[in-house]
CSV table of C-alpha atoms and ligand atoms in Angstrom, one decimal:
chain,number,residue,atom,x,y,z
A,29,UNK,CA,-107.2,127.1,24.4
A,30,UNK,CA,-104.4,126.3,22.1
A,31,UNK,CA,-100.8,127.3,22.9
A,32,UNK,CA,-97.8,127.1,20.5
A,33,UNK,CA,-95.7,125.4,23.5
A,34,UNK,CA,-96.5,124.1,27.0
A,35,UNK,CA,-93.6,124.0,29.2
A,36,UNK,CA,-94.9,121.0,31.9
A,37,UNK,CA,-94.7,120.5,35.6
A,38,UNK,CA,-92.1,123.4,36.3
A,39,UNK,CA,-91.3,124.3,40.0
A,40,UNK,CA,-90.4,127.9,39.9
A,41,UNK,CA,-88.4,130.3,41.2
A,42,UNK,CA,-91.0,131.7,43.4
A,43,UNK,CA,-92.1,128.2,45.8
A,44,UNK,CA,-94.7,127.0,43.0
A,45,UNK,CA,-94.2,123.3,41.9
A,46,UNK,CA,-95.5,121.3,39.0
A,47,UNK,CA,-96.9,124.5,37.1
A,48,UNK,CA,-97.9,124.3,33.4
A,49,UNK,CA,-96.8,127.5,31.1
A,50,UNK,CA,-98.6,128.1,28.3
A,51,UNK,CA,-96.9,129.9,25.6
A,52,UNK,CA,-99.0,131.9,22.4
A,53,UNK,CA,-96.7,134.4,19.5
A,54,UNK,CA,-93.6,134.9,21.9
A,55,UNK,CA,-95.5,135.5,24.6
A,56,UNK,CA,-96.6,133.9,28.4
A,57,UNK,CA,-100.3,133.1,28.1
A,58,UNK,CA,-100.5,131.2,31.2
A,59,UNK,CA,-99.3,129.1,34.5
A,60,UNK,CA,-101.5,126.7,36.3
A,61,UNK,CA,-101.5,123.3,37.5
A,62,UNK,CA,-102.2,120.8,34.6
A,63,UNK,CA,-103.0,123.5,32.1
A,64,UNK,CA,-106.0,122.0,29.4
A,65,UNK,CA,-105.5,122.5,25.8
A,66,UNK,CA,-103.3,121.4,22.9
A,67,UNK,CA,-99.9,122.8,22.1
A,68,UNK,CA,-98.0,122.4,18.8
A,69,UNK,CA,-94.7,121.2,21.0
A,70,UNK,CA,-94.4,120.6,24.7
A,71,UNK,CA,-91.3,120.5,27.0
A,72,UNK,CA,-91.2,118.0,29.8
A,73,UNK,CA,-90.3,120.0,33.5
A,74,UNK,CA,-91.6,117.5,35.9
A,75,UNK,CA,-89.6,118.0,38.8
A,76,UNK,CA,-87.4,120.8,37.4
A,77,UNK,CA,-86.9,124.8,38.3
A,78,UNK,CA,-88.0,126.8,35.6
A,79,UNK,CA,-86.2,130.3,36.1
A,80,UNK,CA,-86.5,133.5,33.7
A,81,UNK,CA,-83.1,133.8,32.1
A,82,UNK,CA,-80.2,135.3,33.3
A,83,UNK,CA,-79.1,138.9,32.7
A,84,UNK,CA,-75.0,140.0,33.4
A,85,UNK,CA,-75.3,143.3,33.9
A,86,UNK,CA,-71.5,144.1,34.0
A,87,UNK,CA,-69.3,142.7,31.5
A,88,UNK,CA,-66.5,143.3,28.4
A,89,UNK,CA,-67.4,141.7,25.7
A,90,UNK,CA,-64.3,143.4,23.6
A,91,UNK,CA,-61.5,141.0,25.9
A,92,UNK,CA,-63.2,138.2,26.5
A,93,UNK,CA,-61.6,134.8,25.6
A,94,UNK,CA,-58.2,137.1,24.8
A,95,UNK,CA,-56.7,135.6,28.1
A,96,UNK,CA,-52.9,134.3,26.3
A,97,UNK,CA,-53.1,136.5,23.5
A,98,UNK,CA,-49.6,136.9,21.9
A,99,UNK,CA,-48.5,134.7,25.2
A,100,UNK,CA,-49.8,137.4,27.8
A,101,UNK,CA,-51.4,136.3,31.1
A,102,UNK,CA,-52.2,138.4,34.0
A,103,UNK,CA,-49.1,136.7,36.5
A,104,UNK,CA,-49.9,138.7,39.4
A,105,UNK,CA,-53.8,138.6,39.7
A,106,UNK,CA,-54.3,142.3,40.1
A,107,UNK,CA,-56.0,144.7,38.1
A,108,UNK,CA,-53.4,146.7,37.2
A,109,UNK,CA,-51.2,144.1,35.4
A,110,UNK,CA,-54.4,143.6,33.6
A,111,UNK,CA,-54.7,146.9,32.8
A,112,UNK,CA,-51.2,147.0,31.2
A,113,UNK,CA,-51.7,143.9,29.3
A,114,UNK,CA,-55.0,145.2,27.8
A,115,UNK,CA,-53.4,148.6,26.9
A,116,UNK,CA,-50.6,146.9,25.5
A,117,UNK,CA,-52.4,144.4,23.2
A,118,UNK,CA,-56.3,145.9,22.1
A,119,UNK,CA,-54.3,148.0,19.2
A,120,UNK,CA,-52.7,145.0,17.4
A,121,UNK,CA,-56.5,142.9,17.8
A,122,UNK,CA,-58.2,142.8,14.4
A,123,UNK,CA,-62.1,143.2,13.5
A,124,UNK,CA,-62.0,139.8,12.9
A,125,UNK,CA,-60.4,138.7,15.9
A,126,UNK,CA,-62.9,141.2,18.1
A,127,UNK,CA,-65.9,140.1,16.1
A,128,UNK,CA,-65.2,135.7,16.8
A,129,UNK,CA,-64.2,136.0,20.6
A,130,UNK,CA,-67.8,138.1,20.9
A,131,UNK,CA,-70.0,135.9,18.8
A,132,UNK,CA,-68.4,133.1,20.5
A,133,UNK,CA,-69.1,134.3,23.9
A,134,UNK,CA,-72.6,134.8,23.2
A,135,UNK,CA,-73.0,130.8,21.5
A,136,UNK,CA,-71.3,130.1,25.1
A,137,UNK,CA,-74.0,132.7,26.6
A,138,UNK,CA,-77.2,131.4,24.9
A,139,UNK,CA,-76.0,128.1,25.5
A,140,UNK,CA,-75.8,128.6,29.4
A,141,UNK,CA,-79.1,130.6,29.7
A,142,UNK,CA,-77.5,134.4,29.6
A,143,UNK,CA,-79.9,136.3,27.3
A,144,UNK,CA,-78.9,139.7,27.9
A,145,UNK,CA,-75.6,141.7,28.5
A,146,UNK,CA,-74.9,144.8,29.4
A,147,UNK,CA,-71.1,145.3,27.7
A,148,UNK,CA,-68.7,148.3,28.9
A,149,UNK,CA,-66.9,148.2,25.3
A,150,UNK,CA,-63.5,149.8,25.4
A,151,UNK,CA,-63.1,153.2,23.6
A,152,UNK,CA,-59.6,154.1,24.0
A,153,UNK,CA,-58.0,153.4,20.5
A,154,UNK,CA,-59.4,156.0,18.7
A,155,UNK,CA,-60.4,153.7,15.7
A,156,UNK,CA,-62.8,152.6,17.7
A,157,UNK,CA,-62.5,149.4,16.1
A,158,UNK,CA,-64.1,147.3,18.6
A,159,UNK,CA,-67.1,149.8,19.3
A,160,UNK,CA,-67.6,149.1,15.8
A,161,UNK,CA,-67.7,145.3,15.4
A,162,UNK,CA,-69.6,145.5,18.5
A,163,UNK,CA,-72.6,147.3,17.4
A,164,UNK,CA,-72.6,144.9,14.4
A,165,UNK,CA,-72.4,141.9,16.8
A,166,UNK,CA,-75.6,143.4,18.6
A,167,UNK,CA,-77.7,143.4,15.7
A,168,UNK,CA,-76.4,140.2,15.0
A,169,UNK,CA,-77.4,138.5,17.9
A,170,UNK,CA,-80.6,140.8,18.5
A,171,UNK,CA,-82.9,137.9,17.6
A,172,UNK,CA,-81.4,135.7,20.8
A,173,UNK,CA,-79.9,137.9,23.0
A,174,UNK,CA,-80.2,141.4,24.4
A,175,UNK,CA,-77.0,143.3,24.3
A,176,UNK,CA,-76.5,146.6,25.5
A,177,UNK,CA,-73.0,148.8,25.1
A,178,UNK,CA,-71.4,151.1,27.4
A,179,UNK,CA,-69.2,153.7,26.0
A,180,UNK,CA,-65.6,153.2,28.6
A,181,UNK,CA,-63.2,155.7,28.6
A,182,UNK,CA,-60.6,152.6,30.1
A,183,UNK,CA,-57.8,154.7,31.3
A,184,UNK,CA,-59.8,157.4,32.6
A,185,UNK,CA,-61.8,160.3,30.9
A,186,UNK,CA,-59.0,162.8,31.6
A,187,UNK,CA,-56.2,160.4,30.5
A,188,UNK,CA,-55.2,161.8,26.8
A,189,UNK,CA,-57.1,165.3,25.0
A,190,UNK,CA,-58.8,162.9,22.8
A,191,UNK,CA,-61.0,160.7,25.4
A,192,UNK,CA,-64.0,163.3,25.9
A,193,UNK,CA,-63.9,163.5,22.1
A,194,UNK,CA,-63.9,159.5,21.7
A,195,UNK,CA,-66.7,159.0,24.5
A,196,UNK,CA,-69.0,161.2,22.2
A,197,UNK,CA,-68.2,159.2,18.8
A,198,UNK,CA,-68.9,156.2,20.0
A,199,UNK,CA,-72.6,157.3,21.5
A,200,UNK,CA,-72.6,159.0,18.0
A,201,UNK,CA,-72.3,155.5,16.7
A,202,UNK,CA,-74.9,154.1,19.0
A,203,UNK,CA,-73.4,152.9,22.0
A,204,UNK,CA,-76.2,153.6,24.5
A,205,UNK,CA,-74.9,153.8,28.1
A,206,UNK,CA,-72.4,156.2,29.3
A,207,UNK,CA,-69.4,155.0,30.8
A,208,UNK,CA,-66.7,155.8,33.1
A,209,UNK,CA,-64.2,155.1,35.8
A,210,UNK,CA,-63.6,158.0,37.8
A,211,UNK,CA,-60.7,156.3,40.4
A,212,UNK,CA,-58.4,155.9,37.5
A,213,UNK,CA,-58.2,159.4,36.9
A,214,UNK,CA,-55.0,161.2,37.8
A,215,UNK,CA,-56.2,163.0,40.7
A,216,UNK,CA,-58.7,162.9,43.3
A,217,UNK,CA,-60.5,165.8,42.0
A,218,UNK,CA,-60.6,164.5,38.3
A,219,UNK,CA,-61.9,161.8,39.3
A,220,UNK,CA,-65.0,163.7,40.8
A,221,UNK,CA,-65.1,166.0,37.8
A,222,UNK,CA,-65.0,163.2,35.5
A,223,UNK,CA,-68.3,162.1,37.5
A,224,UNK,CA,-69.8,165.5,37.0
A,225,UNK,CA,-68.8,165.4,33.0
A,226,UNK,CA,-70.3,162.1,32.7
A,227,UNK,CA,-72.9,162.8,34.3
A,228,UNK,CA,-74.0,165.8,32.5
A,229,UNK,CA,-73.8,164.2,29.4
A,230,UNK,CA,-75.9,161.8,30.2
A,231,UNK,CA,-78.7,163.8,31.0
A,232,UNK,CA,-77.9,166.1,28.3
A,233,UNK,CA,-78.3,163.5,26.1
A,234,UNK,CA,-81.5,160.9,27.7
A,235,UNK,CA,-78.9,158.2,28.1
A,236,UNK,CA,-77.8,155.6,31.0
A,237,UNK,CA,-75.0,155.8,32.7
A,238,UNK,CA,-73.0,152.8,34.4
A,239,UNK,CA,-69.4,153.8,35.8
A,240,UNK,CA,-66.6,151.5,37.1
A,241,UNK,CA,-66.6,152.9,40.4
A,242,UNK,CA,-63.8,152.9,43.7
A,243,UNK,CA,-62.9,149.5,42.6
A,244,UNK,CA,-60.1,149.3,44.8
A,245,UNK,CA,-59.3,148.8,48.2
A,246,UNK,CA,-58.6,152.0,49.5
A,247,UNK,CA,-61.8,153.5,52.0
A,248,UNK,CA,-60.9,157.0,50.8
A,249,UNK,CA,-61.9,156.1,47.0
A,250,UNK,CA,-65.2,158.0,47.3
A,251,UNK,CA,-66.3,158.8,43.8
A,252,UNK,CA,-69.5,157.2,44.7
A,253,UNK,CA,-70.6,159.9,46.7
A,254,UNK,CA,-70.2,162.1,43.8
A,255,UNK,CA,-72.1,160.0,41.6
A,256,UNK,CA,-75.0,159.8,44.1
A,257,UNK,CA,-75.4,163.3,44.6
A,258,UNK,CA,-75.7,163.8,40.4
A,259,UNK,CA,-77.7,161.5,39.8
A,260,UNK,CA,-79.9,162.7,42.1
A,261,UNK,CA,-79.6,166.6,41.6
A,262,UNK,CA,-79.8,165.6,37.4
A,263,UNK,CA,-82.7,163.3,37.7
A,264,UNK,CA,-80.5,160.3,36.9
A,265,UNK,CA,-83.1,157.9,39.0
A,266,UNK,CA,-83.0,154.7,37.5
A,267,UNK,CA,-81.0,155.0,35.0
A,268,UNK,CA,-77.7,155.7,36.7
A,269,UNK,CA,-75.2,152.9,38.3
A,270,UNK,CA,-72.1,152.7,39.8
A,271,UNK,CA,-69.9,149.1,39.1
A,272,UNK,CA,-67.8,147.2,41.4
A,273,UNK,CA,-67.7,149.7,44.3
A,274,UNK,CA,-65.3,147.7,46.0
A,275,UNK,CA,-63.8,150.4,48.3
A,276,UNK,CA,-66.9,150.1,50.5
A,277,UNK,CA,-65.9,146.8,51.9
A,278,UNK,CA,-62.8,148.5,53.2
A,279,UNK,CA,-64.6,151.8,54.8
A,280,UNK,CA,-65.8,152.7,58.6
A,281,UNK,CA,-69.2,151.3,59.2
A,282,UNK,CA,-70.6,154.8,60.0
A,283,UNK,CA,-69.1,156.7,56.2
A,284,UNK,CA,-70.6,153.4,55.1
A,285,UNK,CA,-74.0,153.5,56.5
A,286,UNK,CA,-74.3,156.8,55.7
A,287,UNK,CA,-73.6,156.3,52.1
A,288,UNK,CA,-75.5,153.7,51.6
A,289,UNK,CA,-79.0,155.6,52.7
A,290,UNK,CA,-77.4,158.2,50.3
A,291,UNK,CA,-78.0,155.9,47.6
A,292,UNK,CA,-80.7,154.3,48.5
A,293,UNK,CA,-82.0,158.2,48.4
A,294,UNK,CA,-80.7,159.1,45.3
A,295,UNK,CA,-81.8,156.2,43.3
A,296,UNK,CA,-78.6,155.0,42.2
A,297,UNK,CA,-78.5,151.5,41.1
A,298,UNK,CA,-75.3,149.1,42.3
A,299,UNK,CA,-73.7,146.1,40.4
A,300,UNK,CA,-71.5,144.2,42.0
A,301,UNK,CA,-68.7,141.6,41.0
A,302,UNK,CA,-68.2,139.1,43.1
A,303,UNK,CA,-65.5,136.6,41.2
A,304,UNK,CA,-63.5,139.1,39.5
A,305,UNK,CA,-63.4,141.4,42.9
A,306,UNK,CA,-62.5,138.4,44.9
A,307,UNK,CA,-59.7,137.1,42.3
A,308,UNK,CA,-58.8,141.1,42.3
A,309,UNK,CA,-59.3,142.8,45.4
A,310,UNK,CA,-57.0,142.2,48.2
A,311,UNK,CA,-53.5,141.7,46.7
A,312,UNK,CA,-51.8,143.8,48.7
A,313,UNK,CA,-52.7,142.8,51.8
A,314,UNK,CA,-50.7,140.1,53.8
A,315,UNK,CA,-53.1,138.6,56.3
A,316,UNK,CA,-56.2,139.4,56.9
A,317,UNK,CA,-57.0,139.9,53.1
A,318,UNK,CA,-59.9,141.4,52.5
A,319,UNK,CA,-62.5,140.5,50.4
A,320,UNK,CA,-62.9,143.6,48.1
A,321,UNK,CA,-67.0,143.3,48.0
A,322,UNK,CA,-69.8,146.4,47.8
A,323,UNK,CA,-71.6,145.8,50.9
A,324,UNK,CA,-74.5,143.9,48.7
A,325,UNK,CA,-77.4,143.2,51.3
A,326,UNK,CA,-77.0,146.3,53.2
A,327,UNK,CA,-77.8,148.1,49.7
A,328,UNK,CA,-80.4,145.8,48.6
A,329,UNK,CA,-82.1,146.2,52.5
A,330,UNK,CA,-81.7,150.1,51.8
A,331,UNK,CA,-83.8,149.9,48.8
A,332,UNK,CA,-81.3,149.9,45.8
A,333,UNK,CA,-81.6,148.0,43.3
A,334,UNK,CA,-78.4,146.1,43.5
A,335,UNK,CA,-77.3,143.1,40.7
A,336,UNK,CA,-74.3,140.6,40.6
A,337,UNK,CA,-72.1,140.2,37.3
A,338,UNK,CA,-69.9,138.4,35.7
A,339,UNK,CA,-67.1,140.9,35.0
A,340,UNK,CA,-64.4,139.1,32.7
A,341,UNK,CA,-64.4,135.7,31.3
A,342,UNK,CA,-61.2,134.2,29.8
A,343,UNK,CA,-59.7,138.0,29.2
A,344,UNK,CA,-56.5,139.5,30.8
A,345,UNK,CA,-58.3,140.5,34.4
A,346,UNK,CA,-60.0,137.5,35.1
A,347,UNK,CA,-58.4,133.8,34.2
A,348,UNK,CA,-61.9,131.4,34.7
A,349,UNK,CA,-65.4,131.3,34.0
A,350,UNK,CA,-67.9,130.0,31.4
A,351,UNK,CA,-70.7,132.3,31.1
A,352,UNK,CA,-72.2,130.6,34.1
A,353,UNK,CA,-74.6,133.2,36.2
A,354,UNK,CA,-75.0,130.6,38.9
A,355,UNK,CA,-70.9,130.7,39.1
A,356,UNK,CA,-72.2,134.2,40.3
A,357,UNK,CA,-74.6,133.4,42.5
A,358,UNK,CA,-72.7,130.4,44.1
A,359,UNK,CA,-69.7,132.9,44.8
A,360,UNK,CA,-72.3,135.9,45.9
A,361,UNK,CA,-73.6,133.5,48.5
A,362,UNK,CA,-70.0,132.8,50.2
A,363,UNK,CA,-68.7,136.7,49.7
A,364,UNK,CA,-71.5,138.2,50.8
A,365,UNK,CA,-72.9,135.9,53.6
A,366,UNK,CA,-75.7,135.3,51.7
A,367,UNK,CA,-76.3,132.0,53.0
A,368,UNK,CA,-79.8,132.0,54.2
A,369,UNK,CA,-82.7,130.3,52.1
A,370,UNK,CA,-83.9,134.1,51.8
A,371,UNK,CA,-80.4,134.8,50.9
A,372,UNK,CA,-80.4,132.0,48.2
A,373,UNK,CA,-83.5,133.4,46.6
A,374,UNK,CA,-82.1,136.7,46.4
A,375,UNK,CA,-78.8,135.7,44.9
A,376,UNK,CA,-81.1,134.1,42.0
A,377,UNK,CA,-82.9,137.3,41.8
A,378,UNK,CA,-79.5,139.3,41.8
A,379,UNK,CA,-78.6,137.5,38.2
A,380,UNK,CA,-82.3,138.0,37.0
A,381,UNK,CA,-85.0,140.2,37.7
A,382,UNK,CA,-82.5,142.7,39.5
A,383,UNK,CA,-80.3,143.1,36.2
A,384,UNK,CA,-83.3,142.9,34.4
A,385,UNK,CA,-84.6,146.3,35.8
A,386,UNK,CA,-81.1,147.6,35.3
A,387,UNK,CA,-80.7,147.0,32.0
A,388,UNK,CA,-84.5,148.4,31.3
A,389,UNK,CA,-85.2,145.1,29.3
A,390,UNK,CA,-89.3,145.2,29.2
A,391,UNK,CA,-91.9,142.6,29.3
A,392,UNK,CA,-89.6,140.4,31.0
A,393,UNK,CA,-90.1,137.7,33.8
A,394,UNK,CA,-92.6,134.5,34.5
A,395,UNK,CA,-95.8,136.4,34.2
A,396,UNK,CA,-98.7,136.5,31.6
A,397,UNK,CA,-97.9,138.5,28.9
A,398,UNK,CA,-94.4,139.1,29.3
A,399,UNK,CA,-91.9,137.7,26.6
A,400,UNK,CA,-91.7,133.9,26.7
A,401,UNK,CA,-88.4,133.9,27.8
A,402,UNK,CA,-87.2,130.9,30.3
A,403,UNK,CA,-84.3,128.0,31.4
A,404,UNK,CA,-85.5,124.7,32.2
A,405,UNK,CA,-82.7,123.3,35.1
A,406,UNK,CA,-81.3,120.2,35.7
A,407,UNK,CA,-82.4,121.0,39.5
A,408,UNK,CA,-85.6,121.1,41.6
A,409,UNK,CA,-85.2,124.5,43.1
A,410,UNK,CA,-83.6,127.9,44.2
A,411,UNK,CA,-81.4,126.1,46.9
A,412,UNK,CA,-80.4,123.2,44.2
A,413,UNK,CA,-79.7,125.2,41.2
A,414,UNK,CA,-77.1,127.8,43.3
A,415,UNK,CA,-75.6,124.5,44.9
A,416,UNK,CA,-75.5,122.6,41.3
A,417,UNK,CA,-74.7,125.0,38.8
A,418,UNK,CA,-76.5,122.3,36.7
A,419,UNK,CA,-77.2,121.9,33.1
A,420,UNK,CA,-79.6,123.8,30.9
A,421,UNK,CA,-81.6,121.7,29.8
A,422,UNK,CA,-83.7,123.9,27.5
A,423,UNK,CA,-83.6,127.6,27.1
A,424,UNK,CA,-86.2,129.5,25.3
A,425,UNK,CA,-86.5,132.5,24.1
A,426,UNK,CA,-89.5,134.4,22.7
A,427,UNK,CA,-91.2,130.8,22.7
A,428,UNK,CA,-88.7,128.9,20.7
A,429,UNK,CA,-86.0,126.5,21.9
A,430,UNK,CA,-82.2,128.0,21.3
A,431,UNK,CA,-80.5,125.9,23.5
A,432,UNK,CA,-80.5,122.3,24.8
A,433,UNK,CA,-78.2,120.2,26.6
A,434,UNK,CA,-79.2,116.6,27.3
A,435,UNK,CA,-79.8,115.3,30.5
A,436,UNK,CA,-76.3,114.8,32.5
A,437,UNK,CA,-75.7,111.3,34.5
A,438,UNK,CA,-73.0,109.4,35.7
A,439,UNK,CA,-72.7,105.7,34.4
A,440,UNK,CA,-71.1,103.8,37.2
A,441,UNK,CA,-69.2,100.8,37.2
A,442,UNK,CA,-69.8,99.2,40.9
A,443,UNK,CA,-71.4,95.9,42.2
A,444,UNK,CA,-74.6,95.8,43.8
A,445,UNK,CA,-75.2,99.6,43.4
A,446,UNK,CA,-77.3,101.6,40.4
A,447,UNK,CA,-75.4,101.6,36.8
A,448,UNK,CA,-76.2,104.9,36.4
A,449,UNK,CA,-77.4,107.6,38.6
A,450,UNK,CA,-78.5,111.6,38.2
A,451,UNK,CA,-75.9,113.2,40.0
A,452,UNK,CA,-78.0,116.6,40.4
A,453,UNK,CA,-80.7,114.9,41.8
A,454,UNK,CA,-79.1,113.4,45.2
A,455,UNK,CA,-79.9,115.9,47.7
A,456,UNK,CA,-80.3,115.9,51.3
A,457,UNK,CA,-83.3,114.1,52.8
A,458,UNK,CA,-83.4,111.6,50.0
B,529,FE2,FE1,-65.6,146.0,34.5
């Protein structure tokens, strides 16, 4: 058999080592040891993990890399001042300026392995500039990476006449995901009735729906609940998340456990973020401060379908970052005790597969016949690549090479010891 590329000797994510994959027209045609057959071009894995790429599930594309923008950083660390600085600002941002930070984020994206996003994409100014330059970024990028746009009401549905109106437009316009976040609201009970509004239009109209959810610290914030019980009484299954749902860290165990087999029940998906949360959460608490975090593998051994994401990158909530998933995965496994080897592969799985199913992106993983889509790491494994955070050595997508970053090692200047060495390859039990 003849295959347009042959990826050799991959370990993957799944315990398999030194695995050929054949690739034919975009697609997997097959994985086994020392595959026969020709290929027009071939990419040397020997000794490396070979993962499906990764997917953020949670992000805004719209502020990214605007961190300093007219001087303005986020002093205090909380979500609020970045709020405020946002608010103040995204008016006096151009379509030019919106249009280079996102294209540029994507380069740093496809560059790092991060082939699909799903973007909340702000729709406040009633321009709607940025929704916009954002659906003309998506085509734009659609031959290397997946991007998907939530329509988000920032300062709440309820917060000026206009907001229901905007919401609409930009779906109009071809934002697919409805978007929301119902603990900004100015009461309680808005809050919950924003969740039934959203909601409805949702269903009304065949579309996702992915809310900012309780992201605070307060136990009470329980807009969750609401959006359980509609998505389950509207048929929302699968389609419908709730973001951050960071109040949960702070609630009783029992309201928690309960809620949690409420979801589970309802089929209400869960995406988590662990950096910003952690850089977020917790500022006004002297000591103990606690760690802000949905209670991630209590919902994933509920039966949700839980993912981690990245959040904020460079923008005024969220200081750090570099479109790094493993950045996600390496914080997931300190904020959520996910320390086991079990635990390792299902923080790799949490930036992957899980985000995958979220974001509805077909045909996708390491099997035959799904899209030849894959990252070729600078590490031998799971356990490695979490630890590493190593380079990208190739990333491919539909069978063609879009990114590659050459081989990383350390010259060193020492007597009597190697003059150069692969950092990412000493390891324990060398
Ligand atoms: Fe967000």
């Amino acid at each position: 058999m003849s295959f347009d590329l042959i990826v050799r000797g991959a370990n993957l994510p799944d315990g398999r080592r030194n695995i050929d994959i054949g690739i034919k027209d975009g697609r997997f045609a097959a994985f086994a040891p020392q595959l026969p057959g020709e290929a027009g071009a071939e990419i040397d894995a020997a000794g490396y993990l070979v993962t499906p790429p990764f997917v953020d599930a949670h992000f805004h594309l719209d502020a990214t890399l605007a961190a300093g923008f007219e001087g303005r950083f986020n002093e205090s660390g909380t979500l609020a001042e970045g709020i405020a600085i946002w608010s103040d600002i995204r008016g006096r941002i151009s379509a030019d300026n919106f249009r280079t930070r996102a294209l540029a984020y994507c380069d740093l994206a496809v560059s790092q392995g991060l082939l699909a996003i799903r973007s909340h994409v702000d729709v406040t100014d009633p321009r709607l500039l940025s929704v916009e330059v954002l659906l003309d970024v998506k085509k734009q990028v659609a031959p290397y990476l997946d991007l998907q746009l939530v329509a988000f009401p920032q300062m709440g549905y309820f917060s000026s006449p206009d907001m229901p109106n905007n919401v609409v437009r930009a779906l109009d316009m071809g934002v697919e995901v409805v978007g929301g976040i119902p603990h900004l609201e100015p009461t309680g009970e808005l809050g919950h009735e924003s969740v039934r509004r959203l909601t409805k239009l949702a269903a009304e109209r065949g579309l996702m729906i992915d809310l900012h959810c309780d992201e605070n610290d307060d136990p009470n914030s329980r807009n969750v609940e609401t959006l359980a019980y509609e998505t389950r009484r509207l048929g929302l299954q699968g389609r419908s998340a709730g973001s951050h749902l960071t109040s949960m860290h702070s609630m009783d165990n029992f309201y928690a456990g309960r809620l949690i087999q409420m979801m589970a029940a309802s089929g209400l998906q869960a995406i988590s973020n662990p950096l910003a949360n952690m850089f977020l959460q917790g500022r006004f608490d002297t000591y103990p401060k606690r760690r802000g975090l949905m209670r991630i593998p209590e919902l994933m051994a509920a039966g949700c379908t839980v993912a981690t994401a990245h959040d904020s990158v460079l923008d005024p909530w969220y200081p750090l970052g570099k479109a790094d998933m493993l950045d996600v995965a390496f914080m997931t496994v300190h904020a959520a005790h996910l320390s086991s080897h079990a635990g390792m592969r299902d923080c790799l799985r949490l930036i992957t597969e899980l985000p995958a199913a979220i974001l509805g992106l077909e045909d996708y993983g390491l099997a035959v016949g799904n899209h030849a889509d894959l990252v070729v790491l600078q590490a031998s494994d799971t356990f490695e690549a979490i630890r590493l955070r190593p380079a990208r050595l190739a990333v491919v997508r539909r069978g063609k090479v879009v990114a590659e970053t050459p081989r990383v090692e350390s010259r060193l200047s020492l007597t009597g010891r190697p003059a150069a060495i692969d950092t990412f390859a000493i390891r324990a039990g060398i």
